[in-house]
Amino acid sequence: MEDKEIIAIKALDYVTDNSVIGLGTGSTANFFIKHLAKKIKNEQLNIKVVASSTVSEIEAIRNKLNLIGIDTLETLDLYVDGADEITNNLNVLKGRGYDLVKEKMLAQSADKFIIIADQSKRVAGIGENYPIPIEVLKSTWRLSKKILDKYGKGSLRKNAAGDAYAISSAGNYIFDYSFDAMPLRELHEKILTTPGVIETGIFYEITDCALIVDNGQIEVLSK
């Protein structure tokens, strides 16, 4: 069994009956969805789920989970998702997919937000391995870029085919930016206060727990 599946199964320890669970997006999150469905069936649990993206919605339907719309959500007990980068103090980078707003909404509204990842995702600082995704309004992206260029360098993300700009699930453009060195809190605030910015892939001080796996060995990081 590969590490991603091992850590997804471990996350099931945090699942309780009569709860609403947010489903993350990505290969590790897909393993969680698969094994969550098995747990619900085997233990006859009453659990509703909400998807963070079209991809996780499709996976939920394929695994016959009780899927509810995010627009009907009032409370969320647990949100489990993967990460592109994670630091030892539980700051996270996400958003190489196109669903920054939904993912951040679920992460911040959940009673418990858990990251599941393998050792390769651990970094000393956010932005070490990947540029920082920033979702911006299509109509004013040039002006937003002019402001963000004061702090770093970036460009609009292309779609998978490379023949057009990528569009988020909310209908916005996405920048991928590398920034000059500065404290993460300061960078986070500068990005979010830039006019036209909708959301950033920096999950700053909102992760409750991270399950990290390395060759089958699991480490738990928590506040």
Coordinates of C-alpha atoms in Angstrom, one line a residue:
M1 CA 0.0 0.0 0.0
E2 CA 1.4 3.4 -0.9
D3 CA 2.0 6.2 1.6
K4 CA -0.9 8.3 0.3
E5 CA -3.4 5.6 0.9
I6 CA -1.9 4.8 4.4
I7 CA -2.3 8.4 5.5
A8 CA -5.8 8.6 4.1
I9 CA -6.9 5.6 6.1
K10 CA -5.4 7.1 9.2
A11 CA -7.5 10.2 8.8
L12 CA -10.6 8.0 9.3
D13 CA -9.8 8.0 13.0
Y14 CA -11.2 11.5 13.1
V15 CA -14.5 10.6 11.5
T16 CA -17.5 10.4 13.8
D17 CA -21.1 9.3 13.3
N18 CA -23.8 11.9 12.6
S19 CA -21.4 14.4 11.1
V20 CA -20.8 16.5 8.0
I21 CA -17.4 16.1 6.4
G22 CA -15.7 18.2 3.8
L23 CA -13.9 16.4 1.0
G24 CA -10.6 17.7 -0.3
T25 CA -9.2 17.5 -3.8
G26 CA -6.3 15.6 -5.2
S27 CA -4.8 12.1 -5.2
T28 CA -4.5 11.7 -1.5
A29 CA -7.9 13.2 -0.9
N30 CA -9.3 10.6 -3.4
F31 CA -8.0 7.8 -1.2
F32 CA -9.8 9.3 1.8
I33 CA -13.1 9.5 -0.1
K34 CA -12.7 5.9 -1.2
H35 CA -12.1 4.6 2.3
L36 CA -14.6 6.9 3.9
A37 CA -17.3 5.3 1.7
K38 CA -16.2 1.8 2.9
K39 CA -16.2 2.9 6.6
I40 CA -19.7 4.4 6.2
K41 CA -21.0 1.2 4.6
N42 CA -19.3 -1.2 7.0
E43 CA -20.3 0.7 10.2
Q44 CA -23.6 1.9 8.9
L45 CA -22.8 5.5 9.7
N46 CA -25.0 8.6 9.2
I47 CA -22.6 11.0 7.4
K48 CA -23.1 13.8 4.9
V49 CA -20.3 15.1 2.8
V50 CA -19.7 18.4 0.9
A51 CA -17.2 18.7 -2.0
S52 CA -14.4 21.3 -2.3
S53 CA -14.3 20.9 -6.1
T54 CA -15.9 19.4 -9.2
V55 CA -13.4 16.6 -9.0
S56 CA -14.2 15.7 -5.3
E57 CA -17.9 16.0 -6.2
I58 CA -17.5 13.4 -8.9
E59 CA -15.6 11.1 -6.5
A60 CA -18.3 11.4 -3.9
I61 CA -21.0 10.5 -6.3
R62 CA -19.0 7.6 -7.7
N63 CA -18.5 6.3 -4.2
K64 CA -22.3 6.7 -3.4
L65 CA -21.7 9.2 -0.6
N66 CA -24.6 11.4 0.8
L67 CA -23.5 14.6 -1.0
I68 CA -24.9 18.0 -0.1
G69 CA -24.4 21.3 -1.7
I70 CA -22.0 23.9 -0.2
D71 CA -24.8 26.4 -0.5
T72 CA -26.9 24.5 2.0
L73 CA -24.0 24.2 4.5
E74 CA -24.5 25.7 8.0
T75 CA -22.0 23.7 10.0
L76 CA -19.0 21.5 9.1
D77 CA -17.6 19.0 11.6
L78 CA -14.4 18.0 9.7
Y79 CA -12.5 18.9 6.5
V80 CA -9.8 16.6 5.3
D81 CA -7.6 17.6 2.4
G82 CA -4.1 17.3 1.0
A83 CA -1.4 20.0 0.6
D84 CA 1.2 21.2 -1.9
E85 CA 3.4 22.4 0.9
I86 CA 3.3 22.3 4.7
T87 CA 5.5 23.7 7.4
N88 CA 6.2 22.4 10.9
N89 CA 4.0 25.1 12.4
L90 CA 1.1 24.0 10.2
N91 CA 1.0 26.7 7.6
V92 CA 0.0 25.2 4.2
L93 CA 0.1 26.0 0.5
K94 CA -2.7 24.7 -1.7
G95 CA -4.3 25.7 -5.0
R96 CA -2.4 24.1 -7.8
G97 CA -5.9 23.0 -8.7
Y98 CA -8.5 25.7 -9.5
D99 CA -10.7 25.8 -6.3
L100 CA -9.1 28.2 -3.9
V101 CA -12.3 29.8 -2.7
K102 CA -14.2 26.6 -1.9
E103 CA -11.1 24.9 -0.2
K104 CA -10.4 28.0 2.0
M105 CA -14.1 28.3 2.9
L106 CA -14.3 24.7 4.0
A107 CA -11.0 24.9 5.9
Q108 CA -11.9 28.0 7.9
S109 CA -15.5 27.0 8.6
A110 CA -14.7 23.4 9.8
D111 CA -14.6 22.6 13.5
K112 CA -11.5 20.6 12.6
F113 CA -9.3 21.0 9.5
I114 CA -6.8 18.1 8.9
I115 CA -4.1 18.0 6.3
I116 CA -3.0 14.5 5.0
A117 CA 0.3 14.4 3.1
D118 CA 3.5 12.5 2.5
Q119 CA 6.9 13.7 3.6
S120 CA 7.8 15.3 0.3
K121 CA 5.3 18.1 1.0
R122 CA 7.1 19.3 4.1
V123 CA 9.0 22.6 3.6
A124 CA 10.9 25.1 5.8
G125 CA 8.8 27.9 4.4
I126 CA 5.8 28.4 2.1
G127 CA 6.7 29.0 -1.5
E128 CA 9.8 26.9 -1.3
N129 CA 8.8 24.4 -3.9
Y130 CA 5.9 26.0 -5.7
P131 CA 4.7 29.5 -6.7
I132 CA 1.8 30.9 -4.7
P133 CA -1.6 30.7 -6.4
I134 CA -3.7 33.8 -6.3
E135 CA -7.3 34.0 -7.6
V136 CA -8.2 37.4 -9.1
L137 CA -11.1 39.1 -10.9
K138 CA -10.9 38.6 -14.6
S139 CA -11.9 42.2 -15.3
T140 CA -9.2 43.9 -13.3
W141 CA -6.3 41.3 -13.4
R142 CA -3.9 43.7 -15.0
L143 CA -4.3 46.3 -12.2
S144 CA -4.0 43.6 -9.6
K145 CA -0.8 42.4 -11.2
K146 CA 0.7 45.8 -11.2
I147 CA 0.3 46.0 -7.5
L148 CA 1.5 42.4 -6.8
D149 CA 4.6 43.1 -9.0
K150 CA 5.8 45.4 -6.2
Y151 CA 6.5 42.3 -4.1
G152 CA 7.3 39.6 -6.5
K153 CA 7.0 38.1 -10.0
G154 CA 4.2 36.1 -11.6
S155 CA 1.9 35.5 -14.4
L156 CA -1.6 34.2 -15.3
R157 CA -1.8 30.4 -15.2
K158 CA -2.5 28.6 -18.5
N159 CA -5.0 25.8 -18.8
A160 CA -3.9 22.2 -19.2
A161 CA -3.9 22.5 -23.0
G162 CA -1.8 25.7 -22.8
D163 CA -4.0 27.5 -25.3
A164 CA -6.0 29.8 -22.9
Y165 CA -5.9 31.1 -19.3
A166 CA -7.1 28.8 -16.5
I167 CA -10.4 29.7 -15.0
S168 CA -11.3 28.9 -11.4
S169 CA -14.6 27.1 -10.5
A170 CA -15.8 30.6 -9.4
G171 CA -15.1 32.0 -12.9
N172 CA -11.9 33.9 -12.0
Y173 CA -8.3 34.0 -13.3
I174 CA -5.4 32.5 -11.3
F175 CA -1.9 34.0 -10.9
D176 CA 1.1 31.9 -9.9
Y177 CA 3.6 34.2 -8.0
S178 CA 7.0 33.9 -6.5
F179 CA 7.6 36.7 -3.9
D180 CA 10.6 38.4 -2.4
A181 CA 11.5 37.1 1.1
M182 CA 9.3 38.5 3.8
P183 CA 7.5 37.1 6.9
L184 CA 4.6 34.9 5.8
R185 CA 2.0 36.9 7.8
E186 CA 3.0 40.1 6.1
L187 CA 3.0 38.4 2.7
H188 CA -0.4 36.9 3.3
E189 CA -1.9 40.3 4.3
K190 CA -0.3 42.1 1.3
I191 CA -1.8 39.6 -1.1
L192 CA -5.3 39.6 0.4
T193 CA -5.5 43.4 0.7
T194 CA -4.6 43.8 -3.0
P195 CA -7.7 45.1 -4.9
G196 CA -9.1 42.5 -7.2
V197 CA -7.7 39.5 -5.3
I198 CA -10.4 37.0 -4.3
E199 CA -8.3 34.4 -2.5
T200 CA -4.8 33.0 -2.0
G201 CA -3.4 29.5 -1.7
I202 CA -1.7 30.3 1.6
F203 CA -3.6 28.7 4.4
Y204 CA -2.2 30.8 7.3
E205 CA -2.7 29.6 10.9
I206 CA -6.0 27.7 10.1
T207 CA -4.8 24.1 10.1
D208 CA -5.6 22.2 13.3
C209 CA -3.7 19.0 12.6
A210 CA -1.5 17.4 9.9
L211 CA -0.9 13.7 9.4
I212 CA 2.5 13.2 7.6
V213 CA 3.6 9.8 6.3
D214 CA 7.1 8.7 5.4
N215 CA 7.6 5.1 4.2
G216 CA 4.6 3.9 6.2
Q217 CA 5.6 5.8 9.4
I218 CA 3.0 8.4 10.5
E219 CA 3.8 11.6 12.3
V220 CA 1.1 13.8 13.8
L221 CA 1.6 17.6 13.9
S222 CA -0.9 19.6 15.9
K223 CA -1.3 22.9 17.6

